[in-house]
mmCIF file of C-alpha atoms in Angstrom:
data_model
loop_
_atom_site.group_PDB
_atom_site.id
_atom_site.type_symbol
_atom_site.label_atom_id
_atom_site.label_comp_id
_atom_site.label_asym_id
_atom_site.label_seq_id
_atom_site.Cartn_x
_atom_site.Cartn_y
_atom_site.Cartn_z
ATOM 1 C CA MET C 1 -16.009 37.709 16.428
ATOM 2 C CA LYS C 2 -12.750 35.794 14.399
ATOM 3 C CA HIS C 3 -12.275 32.930 15.020
ATOM 4 C CA THR C 4 -8.670 31.258 14.127
ATOM 5 C CA THR C 5 -7.882 27.307 15.033
ATOM 6 C CA PRO C 6 -5.321 24.633 13.784
ATOM 7 C CA PHE C 7 -6.333 22.780 10.687
ATOM 8 C CA PHE C 8 -7.036 19.788 13.027
ATOM 9 C CA TYR C 9 -8.681 21.323 15.378
ATOM 10 C CA SER C 10 -12.540 20.354 14.800
ATOM 11 C CA SER C 11 -11.293 16.586 14.652
ATOM 12 C CA PHE C 12 -10.040 16.273 18.091
ATOM 13 C CA ALA C 13 -12.085 13.743 19.731
ATOM 14 C CA CYS C 14 -11.360 12.087 23.210
ATOM 15 C CA THR C 15 -9.868 8.959 22.740
ATOM 16 C CA ALA C 16 -11.153 7.763 26.336
ATOM 17 C CA SER C 17 -10.067 3.816 27.286
ATOM 18 C CA ASN C 18 -8.103 3.869 24.347
ATOM 19 C CA CYS C 19 -5.412 6.845 25.840
ATOM 20 C CA SER C 20 -2.317 5.704 27.314
ATOM 21 C CA ASP C 21 -2.647 7.740 30.054
ATOM 22 C CA SER C 22 -5.382 9.490 31.536
ATOM 23 C CA CYS C 23 -6.387 13.419 32.475
ATOM 24 C CA CYS C 24 -8.291 12.203 35.113
ATOM 25 C CA ILE C 25 -5.382 11.044 36.901
ATOM 26 C CA ASP C 26 -2.774 13.170 38.722
ATOM 27 C CA TRP C 27 -4.424 16.267 38.638
ATOM 28 C CA GLU C 28 -6.549 18.422 40.655
ATOM 29 C CA ILE C 29 -9.489 18.925 38.975
ATOM 30 C CA ASP C 30 -11.816 22.319 39.969
ATOM 31 C CA ILE C 31 -15.402 22.593 39.591
ATOM 32 C CA ASP C 32 -16.818 25.645 38.052
ATOM 33 C CA GLN C 33 -19.722 27.018 40.005
ATOM 34 C CA LYS C 34 -22.681 27.165 37.969
ATOM 35 C CA THR C 35 -21.459 23.151 37.462
ATOM 36 C CA ALA C 36 -21.047 22.286 41.332
ATOM 37 C CA SER C 37 -24.042 23.989 42.262
ATOM 38 C CA TYR C 38 -26.284 21.303 39.768
ATOM 39 C CA TYR C 39 -23.947 18.878 41.112
ATOM 40 C CA HIS C 40 -24.445 19.461 44.656
ATOM 41 C CA THR C 41 -28.591 19.644 44.073
ATOM 42 C CA LEU C 42 -28.583 16.129 43.288
ATOM 43 C CA SER C 43 -26.202 14.885 45.742
ATOM 44 C CA LYS C 44 -29.298 16.231 47.912
ATOM 45 C CA LYS C 45 -32.162 13.600 46.368
ATOM 46 C CA GLU C 46 -32.414 10.569 48.557
ATOM 47 C CA ASP C 47 -34.385 8.833 45.381
ATOM 48 C CA PHE C 48 -31.160 9.427 43.310
ATOM 49 C CA SER C 49 -28.502 6.839 43.312
ATOM 50 C CA PHE C 50 -25.579 8.337 42.062
ATOM 51 C CA GLY C 51 -26.307 11.563 44.630
ATOM 52 C CA LYS C 52 -24.736 10.143 46.940
ATOM 53 C CA ARG C 53 -21.524 9.618 45.028
ATOM 54 C CA LEU C 54 -21.772 13.449 44.189
ATOM 55 C CA LYS C 55 -22.057 14.117 48.134
ATOM 56 C CA GLU C 56 -19.040 12.080 48.999
ATOM 57 C CA GLU C 57 -16.718 12.542 46.217
ATOM 58 C CA ILE C 58 -16.839 16.357 45.952
ATOM 59 C CA SER C 59 -15.474 19.090 47.834
ATOM 60 C CA TYR C 60 -17.574 21.722 47.940
ATOM 61 C CA GLN C 61 -15.902 24.017 49.805
ATOM 62 C CA ASP C 62 -14.063 27.334 48.611
ATOM 63 C CA ILE C 63 -13.024 26.081 45.511
ATOM 64 C CA PRO C 64 -15.169 23.078 44.604
ATOM 65 C CA HIS C 65 -13.001 20.149 42.949
ATOM 66 C CA PHE C 66 -13.004 16.746 42.905
ATOM 67 C CA ILE C 67 -11.679 14.696 45.986
ATOM 68 C CA LEU C 68 -8.776 12.878 44.779
ATOM 69 C CA THR C 69 -8.067 8.785 45.477
ATOM 70 C CA PRO C 70 -4.998 7.728 47.127
ATOM 71 C CA ASN C 71 -3.530 7.069 44.162
ATOM 72 C CA GLU C 72 -4.845 10.410 42.910
ATOM 73 C CA ARG C 73 -7.262 9.644 40.151
ATOM 74 C CA CYS C 74 -10.460 11.091 39.850
ATOM 75 C CA PRO C 75 -13.198 9.497 42.062
ATOM 76 C CA PHE C 76 -15.681 9.339 39.147
ATOM 77 C CA LEU C 77 -12.866 7.614 36.919
ATOM 78 C CA ASN C 78 -13.646 3.481 36.632
ATOM 79 C CA HIS C 79 -11.748 0.949 36.268
ATOM 80 C CA GLN C 80 -12.355 1.014 32.653
ATOM 81 C CA ASN C 81 -10.873 4.508 32.343
ATOM 82 C CA LEU C 82 -14.142 5.967 31.572
ATOM 83 C CA CYS C 83 -15.956 8.901 33.498
ATOM 84 C CA ASP C 84 -19.609 7.988 35.433
ATOM 85 C CA ILE C 85 -20.555 11.180 34.941
ATOM 86 C CA TYR C 86 -20.582 11.129 31.913
ATOM 87 C CA ILE C 87 -22.223 7.919 31.662
ATOM 88 C CA HIS C 88 -24.707 8.853 34.564
ATOM 89 C CA LEU C 89 -25.480 12.478 33.939
ATOM 90 C CA GLY C 90 -24.215 12.871 29.782
ATOM 91 C CA GLU C 91 -21.639 15.063 28.514
ATOM 92 C CA LYS C 92 -23.696 18.622 29.098
ATOM 93 C CA HIS C 93 -22.999 18.132 33.071
ATOM 94 C CA LEU C 94 -19.377 17.713 32.563
ATOM 95 C CA CYS C 95 -17.525 20.348 34.452
ATOM 96 C CA GLU C 96 -15.982 23.248 32.267
ATOM 97 C CA ILE C 97 -13.057 22.137 32.647
ATOM 98 C CA CYS C 98 -13.499 18.638 31.848
ATOM 99 C CA THR C 99 -15.282 19.402 29.028
ATOM 100 C CA GLN C 100 -12.721 22.351 27.749
ATOM 101 C CA HIS C 101 -9.213 20.080 28.174
ATOM 102 C CA PRO C 102 -7.072 20.082 26.277
ATOM 103 C CA ARG C 103 -8.320 22.847 24.312
ATOM 104 C CA PHE C 104 -7.044 26.224 25.807
ATOM 105 C CA HIS C 105 -8.312 30.184 24.144
ATOM 106 C CA GLU C 106 -7.291 33.237 23.828
ATOM 107 C CA TRP C 107 -9.278 36.238 23.675
ATOM 108 C CA PHE C 108 -8.586 40.070 22.331
ATOM 109 C CA GLY C 109 -11.855 42.214 21.989
ATOM 110 C CA ASP C 110 -13.605 40.741 19.090
ATOM 111 C CA TYR C 111 -10.325 38.423 18.124
ATOM 112 C CA LYS C 112 -9.907 34.681 19.434
ATOM 113 C CA GLU C 113 -7.335 32.143 19.497
ATOM 114 C CA SER C 114 -7.997 28.068 20.331
ATOM 115 C CA GLY C 115 -5.831 25.547 19.914
ATOM 116 C CA LEU C 116 -5.122 21.939 21.622
ATOM 117 C CA GLY C 117 -2.443 21.681 24.485
ATOM 118 C CA LEU C 118 -0.196 18.780 24.200
ATOM 119 C CA CYS C 119 -0.203 17.071 27.673
ATOM 120 C CA CYS C 120 -2.731 15.097 25.940
ATOM 121 C CA GLU C 121 -1.713 12.318 23.342
ATOM 122 C CA GLU C 122 -4.018 13.154 20.845
ATOM 123 C CA ALA C 123 -3.481 16.312 20.273
ATOM 124 C CA ALA C 124 0.021 15.502 19.537
ATOM 125 C CA ARG C 125 -1.205 12.709 17.394
ATOM 126 C CA LEU C 126 -3.009 15.439 14.702
ATOM 127 C CA LEU C 127 -0.510 18.173 15.205
ATOM 128 C CA LEU C 128 2.331 15.752 14.685
ATOM 129 C CA SER C 129 0.898 13.297 11.819
ATOM 130 C CA SER C 130 0.575 15.085 8.939
ATOM 131 C CA PRO C 131 4.126 15.890 6.699
ATOM 132 C CA GLU C 132 2.279 19.617 5.651
ATOM 133 C CA PRO C 133 3.727 22.303 7.070
ATOM 134 C CA LEU C 134 0.570 23.271 9.914
ATOM 135 C CA THR C 135 -2.209 25.761 8.694
ATOM 136 C CA PHE C 136 -4.503 27.779 10.358
ATOM 137 C CA ARG C 137 -8.201 28.427 9.879
ATOM 138 C CA THR C 138 -10.246 31.660 10.384
ATOM 139 C CA THR C 139 -13.788 31.824 10.867
ATOM 140 C CA VAL C 140 -16.578 34.089 12.075
ATOM 141 C CA ILE C 141 -18.846 32.707 15.304
ATOM 142 C CA GLU C 142 -21.435 33.766 17.207
ATOM 143 C CA GLU C 143 -19.465 34.964 20.513
ATOM 144 C CA GLU C 144 -19.745 38.144 22.634
ATOM 145 C CA GLU C 145 -16.962 40.447 22.518
ATOM 146 C CA ASP C 146 -14.052 40.695 25.143
ATOM 147 C CA LYS C 147 -14.338 43.528 27.199
ATOM 148 C CA THR C 148 -10.716 42.970 28.804
ATOM 149 C CA PRO C 149 -8.663 46.258 27.312
ATOM 150 C CA PHE C 150 -5.334 45.468 25.553
ATOM 151 C CA ASP C 151 -3.317 47.471 22.826
ATOM 152 C CA LYS C 152 -4.617 46.714 19.474
ATOM 153 C CA VAL C 153 -1.566 47.857 17.637
ATOM 154 C CA LEU C 154 1.026 45.657 19.340
ATOM 155 C CA LEU C 155 -1.516 43.213 18.713
ATOM 156 C CA ASP C 156 -1.988 43.382 14.913
ATOM 157 C CA GLN C 157 1.980 44.138 15.110
ATOM 158 C CA LEU C 158 2.511 40.523 16.820
ATOM 159 C CA LEU C 159 0.375 39.036 14.600
ATOM 160 C CA CYS C 160 2.069 40.135 11.884
ATOM 161 C CA LEU C 161 5.584 39.177 13.210
ATOM 162 C CA ARG C 162 4.328 35.316 14.193
ATOM 163 C CA LYS C 163 3.052 35.062 10.407
ATOM 164 C CA GLU C 164 6.908 36.151 9.550
ATOM 165 C CA MET C 165 8.219 33.588 11.998
ATOM 166 C CA PHE C 166 5.575 31.098 10.706
ATOM 167 C CA THR C 167 6.896 32.018 7.090
ATOM 168 C CA LEU C 168 10.427 31.313 8.393
ATOM 169 C CA LEU C 169 10.026 28.268 10.353
ATOM 170 C CA GLN C 170 8.374 27.068 7.293
ATOM 171 C CA ASP C 171 10.691 27.567 4.724
ATOM 172 C CA ARG C 172 12.390 23.552 3.975
ATOM 173 C CA THR C 173 14.893 24.736 1.582
ATOM 174 C CA LYS C 174 17.259 25.772 4.726
ATOM 175 C CA THR C 175 18.180 23.351 7.337
ATOM 176 C CA PHE C 176 15.845 23.496 10.777
ATOM 177 C CA SER C 177 19.009 24.608 12.524
ATOM 178 C CA SER C 178 19.235 28.086 10.413
ATOM 179 C CA ARG C 179 15.279 28.317 10.522
ATOM 180 C CA LEU C 180 15.507 28.190 14.521
ATOM 181 C CA SER C 181 18.855 30.356 14.611
ATOM 182 C CA SER C 182 17.056 33.235 12.270
ATOM 183 C CA LEU C 183 13.825 32.440 14.587
ATOM 184 C CA LEU C 184 16.002 33.938 17.420
ATOM 185 C CA PHE C 185 17.375 36.364 15.953
ATOM 186 C CA LEU C 186 14.370 37.829 14.656
ATOM 187 C CA ALA C 187 12.976 37.758 18.146
ATOM 188 C CA GLU C 188 16.099 39.739 19.179
ATOM 189 C CA GLN C 189 15.227 42.358 16.545
ATOM 190 C CA ALA C 190 11.646 42.729 17.339
ATOM 191 C CA GLN C 191 12.229 43.169 21.368
ATOM 192 C CA GLN C 192 14.905 45.816 20.828
ATOM 193 C CA GLN C 193 12.410 47.935 18.503
ATOM 194 C CA LEU C 194 9.533 46.863 20.721
ATOM 195 C CA ASP C 195 11.894 48.075 23.888
ATOM 196 C CA ASN C 196 12.693 51.282 21.942
ATOM 197 C CA GLY C 197 9.102 51.868 21.285
ATOM 198 C CA ASP C 198 9.648 51.708 17.466
ATOM 199 C CA LEU C 199 6.670 50.164 16.139
ATOM 200 C CA PRO C 200 5.315 48.965 13.250
ATOM 201 C CA PHE C 201 7.843 46.096 13.317
ATOM 202 C CA SER C 202 10.937 46.489 10.506
ATOM 203 C CA PHE C 203 11.919 42.834 9.584
ATOM 204 C CA SER C 204 15.530 43.019 8.281
ATOM 205 C CA GLN C 205 17.077 39.881 5.980
ATOM 206 C CA THR C 206 17.278 37.582 8.935
ATOM 207 C CA SER C 207 20.264 35.249 8.934
ATOM 208 C CA SER C 208 21.952 32.466 11.011
ATOM 209 C CA PHE C 209 24.601 33.789 14.096
ATOM 210 C CA SER C 210 28.154 32.207 13.489
ATOM 211 C CA SER C 211 29.095 29.895 16.526
ATOM 212 C CA PHE C 212 29.859 31.500 19.650
ATOM 213 C CA ASP C 213 31.883 28.709 21.127
ATOM 214 C CA THR C 214 29.948 28.409 24.441
ATOM 215 C CA ASN C 215 30.754 25.237 26.321
ATOM 216 C CA LEU C 216 27.583 23.211 25.016
ATOM 217 C CA VAL C 217 27.449 20.333 27.323
ATOM 218 C CA GLU C 218 27.478 23.011 30.912
ATOM 219 C CA ASN C 219 24.970 24.840 29.605
ATOM 220 C CA LEU C 220 22.623 21.650 28.726
ATOM 221 C CA ASP C 221 23.794 20.808 32.257
ATOM 222 C CA LEU C 222 22.671 23.756 33.713
ATOM 223 C CA LEU C 223 19.279 23.984 31.682
ATOM 224 C CA LEU C 224 18.672 20.149 32.739
ATOM 225 C CA CYS C 225 19.696 21.375 36.504
ATOM 226 C CA PHE C 226 17.061 23.709 36.303
ATOM 227 C CA LEU C 227 14.569 21.607 35.023
ATOM 228 C CA GLN C 228 14.569 19.474 37.832
ATOM 229 C CA THR C 229 14.094 22.255 40.458
ATOM 230 C CA LEU C 230 11.156 22.172 39.151
ATOM 231 C CA GLU C 231 7.871 20.676 40.937
ATOM 232 C CA PRO C 232 6.895 17.362 38.576
ATOM 233 C CA ILE C 233 3.600 16.398 37.902
ATOM 234 C CA ASP C 234 5.185 12.594 37.192
ATOM 235 C CA LEU C 235 7.737 11.493 39.668
ATOM 236 C CA GLY C 236 9.663 9.516 37.383
ATOM 237 C CA TRP C 237 10.546 13.121 35.340
ATOM 238 C CA PRO C 238 13.058 14.377 37.482
ATOM 239 C CA ASP C 239 14.725 10.473 37.254
ATOM 240 C CA ARG C 240 14.352 11.064 32.829
ATOM 241 C CA LEU C 241 16.402 14.346 33.309
ATOM 242 C CA SER C 242 18.868 12.891 35.427
ATOM 243 C CA CYS C 243 19.548 10.583 33.492
ATOM 244 C CA ILE C 244 19.907 12.250 30.293
ATOM 245 C CA GLN C 245 22.399 14.755 32.687
ATOM 246 C CA LYS C 246 24.425 11.873 33.357
ATOM 247 C CA GLU C 247 24.702 10.284 29.601
ATOM 248 C CA LEU C 248 25.288 13.868 27.742
ATOM 249 C CA PRO C 249 28.387 12.965 25.709
ATOM 250 C CA VAL C 250 27.313 9.757 24.859
ATOM 251 C CA LEU C 251 23.992 11.312 23.326
ATOM 252 C CA LEU C 252 25.502 13.507 21.828
ATOM 253 C CA SER C 253 27.963 11.133 20.104
ATOM 254 C CA ASN C 254 24.839 9.777 18.607
ATOM 255 C CA ARG C 255 23.413 12.712 17.390
ATOM 256 C CA GLU C 256 24.526 12.523 13.904
ATOM 257 C CA GLN C 257 22.509 8.590 13.571
ATOM 258 C CA PHE C 258 19.378 10.203 15.340
ATOM 259 C CA LEU C 259 19.338 12.971 12.741
ATOM 260 C CA SER C 260 19.791 10.584 9.838
ATOM 261 C CA ALA C 261 16.949 8.336 11.120
ATOM 262 C CA LEU C 262 14.844 11.494 11.433
ATOM 263 C CA HIS C 263 15.392 12.896 8.529
ATOM 264 C CA GLU C 264 11.762 12.495 6.623
ATOM 265 C CA ARG C 265 10.446 13.615 10.120
ATOM 266 C CA MET C 266 12.362 16.750 11.272
ATOM 267 C CA TYR C 267 8.840 18.094 10.259
ATOM 268 C CA GLU C 268 7.774 17.336 14.058
ATOM 269 C CA TYR C 269 9.928 19.403 15.579
ATOM 270 C CA GLU C 270 9.011 22.484 13.265
ATOM 271 C CA HIS C 271 5.401 21.518 13.830
ATOM 272 C CA LEU C 272 6.212 21.722 17.559
ATOM 273 C CA CYS C 273 7.658 25.162 16.955
ATOM 274 C CA VAL C 274 4.951 26.836 15.766
ATOM 275 C CA TYR C 275 2.920 24.900 18.412
ATOM 276 C CA PHE C 276 4.767 26.870 20.592
ATOM 277 C CA LEU C 277 4.902 30.599 19.141
ATOM 278 C CA TYR C 278 1.158 30.113 18.348
ATOM 279 C CA ARG C 279 -0.091 29.136 21.946
ATOM 280 C CA TYR C 280 2.348 32.105 23.271
ATOM 281 C CA LEU C 281 3.601 34.492 21.683
ATOM 282 C CA LEU C 282 0.704 36.818 21.408
ATOM 283 C CA LYS C 283 0.530 36.765 25.076
ATOM 284 C CA ALA C 284 3.474 39.566 24.871
ATOM 285 C CA THR C 285 0.240 42.035 24.088
ATOM 286 C CA TRP C 286 -0.020 41.474 27.607
ATOM 287 C CA ASP C 287 3.333 42.121 28.999
ATOM 288 C CA GLU C 288 5.469 43.347 25.769
ATOM 289 C CA ASP C 289 7.890 40.352 26.538
ATOM 290 C CA ILE C 290 8.728 38.303 22.927
ATOM 291 C CA LEU C 291 11.688 37.773 23.053
ATOM 292 C CA SER C 292 11.479 35.028 26.146
ATOM 293 C CA ARG C 293 8.288 33.429 24.295
ATOM 294 C CA VAL C 294 10.760 32.499 21.438
ATOM 295 C CA LYS C 295 13.180 31.182 23.936
ATOM 296 C CA PHE C 296 10.867 28.986 25.499
ATOM 297 C CA ALA C 297 9.638 27.674 21.946
ATOM 298 C CA ILE C 298 13.456 27.252 20.963
ATOM 299 C CA PHE C 299 14.131 25.545 24.618
ATOM 300 C CA SER C 300 11.004 23.044 24.348
ATOM 301 C CA VAL C 301 11.665 21.821 21.093
ATOM 302 C CA SER C 302 15.556 21.009 22.471
ATOM 303 C CA ILE C 303 14.100 19.279 25.296
ATOM 304 C CA ILE C 304 11.890 17.252 23.144
ATOM 305 C CA PHE C 305 14.533 16.620 20.850
ATOM 306 C CA LEU C 306 16.616 14.996 23.935
ATOM 307 C CA LEU C 307 14.013 12.759 25.372
ATOM 308 C CA GLY C 308 13.911 11.550 21.977
ATOM 309 C CA LEU C 309 17.736 11.508 21.286
ATOM 310 C CA CYS C 310 17.999 9.619 24.834
ATOM 311 C CA ASP C 311 15.486 6.791 23.583
ATOM 312 C CA PHE C 312 16.584 6.099 20.480
ATOM 313 C CA SER C 313 20.482 6.132 21.924
ATOM 314 C CA LYS C 314 18.695 2.672 24.156
ATOM 315 C CA ASN C 315 16.244 1.340 21.709
ATOM 316 C CA ARG C 316 18.309 2.397 17.683
ATOM 317 C CA ARG C 317 14.553 3.819 17.024
ATOM 318 C CA TYR C 318 12.619 6.145 17.454
ATOM 319 C CA SER C 319 9.040 6.285 16.630
ATOM 320 C CA LEU C 320 5.824 8.592 15.628
ATOM 321 C CA LEU C 321 4.339 7.137 19.220
ATOM 322 C CA ASP C 322 7.670 7.563 21.246
ATOM 323 C CA GLN C 323 7.563 11.324 19.409
ATOM 324 C CA ILE C 324 4.263 11.564 20.961
ATOM 325 C CA GLN C 325 4.947 10.470 24.189
ATOM 326 C CA ASN C 326 8.019 12.674 24.666
ATOM 327 C CA THR C 327 5.882 15.749 23.739
ATOM 328 C CA LYS C 328 3.306 14.648 26.074
ATOM 329 C CA ALA C 329 5.687 14.510 28.936
ATOM 330 C CA TYR C 330 6.984 17.853 28.402
ATOM 331 C CA SER C 331 3.957 19.486 27.897
ATOM 332 C CA LYS C 332 2.741 18.275 31.045
ATOM 333 C CA GLU C 333 5.525 19.023 32.982
ATOM 334 C CA ILE C 334 5.979 22.549 32.063
ATOM 335 C CA GLU C 335 2.593 24.056 29.876
ATOM 336 C CA TYR C 336 0.328 22.433 32.733
ATOM 337 C CA CYS C 337 2.095 23.800 35.826
ATOM 338 C CA ASP C 338 1.623 27.601 35.636
ATOM 339 C CA GLU C 339 4.447 28.026 38.354
ATOM 340 C CA ASN C 340 6.939 25.428 36.107
ATOM 341 C CA LEU C 341 6.036 27.568 32.867
ATOM 342 C CA GLU C 342 6.466 31.453 34.912
ATOM 343 C CA SER C 343 9.729 29.886 36.101
ATOM 344 C CA VAL C 344 11.218 28.869 32.499
ATOM 345 C CA LEU C 345 10.096 32.267 31.325
ATOM 346 C CA GLU C 346 11.741 34.163 33.807
ATOM 347 C CA GLN C 347 14.747 32.246 33.806
ATOM 348 C CA SER C 348 15.067 32.599 30.027
ATOM 349 C CA TRP C 349 16.395 36.294 31.334
ATOM 350 C CA ASN C 350 18.346 35.056 33.960
ATOM 351 C CA LEU C 351 20.262 31.842 33.055
ATOM 352 C CA PRO C 352 23.424 31.537 31.216
ATOM 353 C CA ALA C 353 22.353 28.475 29.633
ATOM 354 C CA PHE C 354 19.298 30.644 28.045
ATOM 355 C CA SER C 355 21.763 33.369 26.761
ATOM 356 C CA THR C 356 21.393 33.759 23.034
ATOM 357 C CA ALA C 357 25.090 32.477 22.479
ATOM 358 C CA ALA C 358 23.987 29.738 24.324
ATOM 359 C CA LEU C 359 20.869 29.114 22.806
ATOM 360 C CA MET C 360 22.920 29.643 18.824
ATOM 361 C CA ASP C 361 25.112 27.072 19.688
ATOM 362 C CA LEU C 362 22.539 24.653 21.073
ATOM 363 C CA ILE C 363 21.038 25.243 18.155
ATOM 364 C CA SER C 364 24.007 24.356 15.715
ATOM 365 C CA ALA C 365 24.531 20.993 17.942
ATOM 366 C CA LEU C 366 21.666 19.365 18.412
ATOM 367 C CA PHE C 367 19.821 20.619 15.158
#
């Protein structure tokens, strides 16, 4: 099987207690059936002292899961933010979610793609630290072919389209604003051709749209209002969005200074956009929805930019660590809640602030 990953994929290692956050806090953690059966067997051994905790702190009903503490911590996360299951049973006996996180995978027959999700700050650090264009590696691995039916012709076309998008986004002879505009233009072309059954894709010269003169502040207000309707993971998240919403005119007046301070670091937003396209665009193989995923990538980069603009306006500085924390916060709220992610993709077709005109003006005004 062919296996594609970002160049830094194999470098990932959990930072455990050195992480400022923990993937073992605020999350419901399900346990795969094989591991749950093993834990259940150990829990019945009266001479095994750790078995009592495996019995009392895991629910084996329906979908097995860890019973979170009143402060939303995994019961096996100790006071040093280390995993007691890892300590007592070893890494090989962690459940599947704990072993895999923050890795993600997508299978298409004998082709597989993997990456690292950005709700993990170490994954975000690996993505954002290097100024070099993000590259990917394809190797051959020993893994059984996935038997789920899919449209191989469409997959091949989407791979070509995504490569074209990566090339466009990483052309640093052009402004980031013009690259995002061209990306949206290309996505509109591709969606129209796919809807009309015109494959293979034919890519015409991409160019930026001119301004549509939509109401920027009003559209941003709508987007921020929409985000606040979603179920928060971190209870402080809606307050952050509300603060940005209230201070939009002031924040936008600081945009030029923020861009100047980030002049040598705009590649971070380039990397983010490439990441969102890498992770989500090929899913159009299943539902033929290209445009919403490109809009989602542009929207995501824009919200992360606004989070940074807000921090810069308060502190007059914005470090790589700040960028990592904001990226993690956004990813945690949107990417790691299926309902929230689906809502964003759905509203990219319905909400006026997600229209091509509104997004083009948003790109022009922010970047």
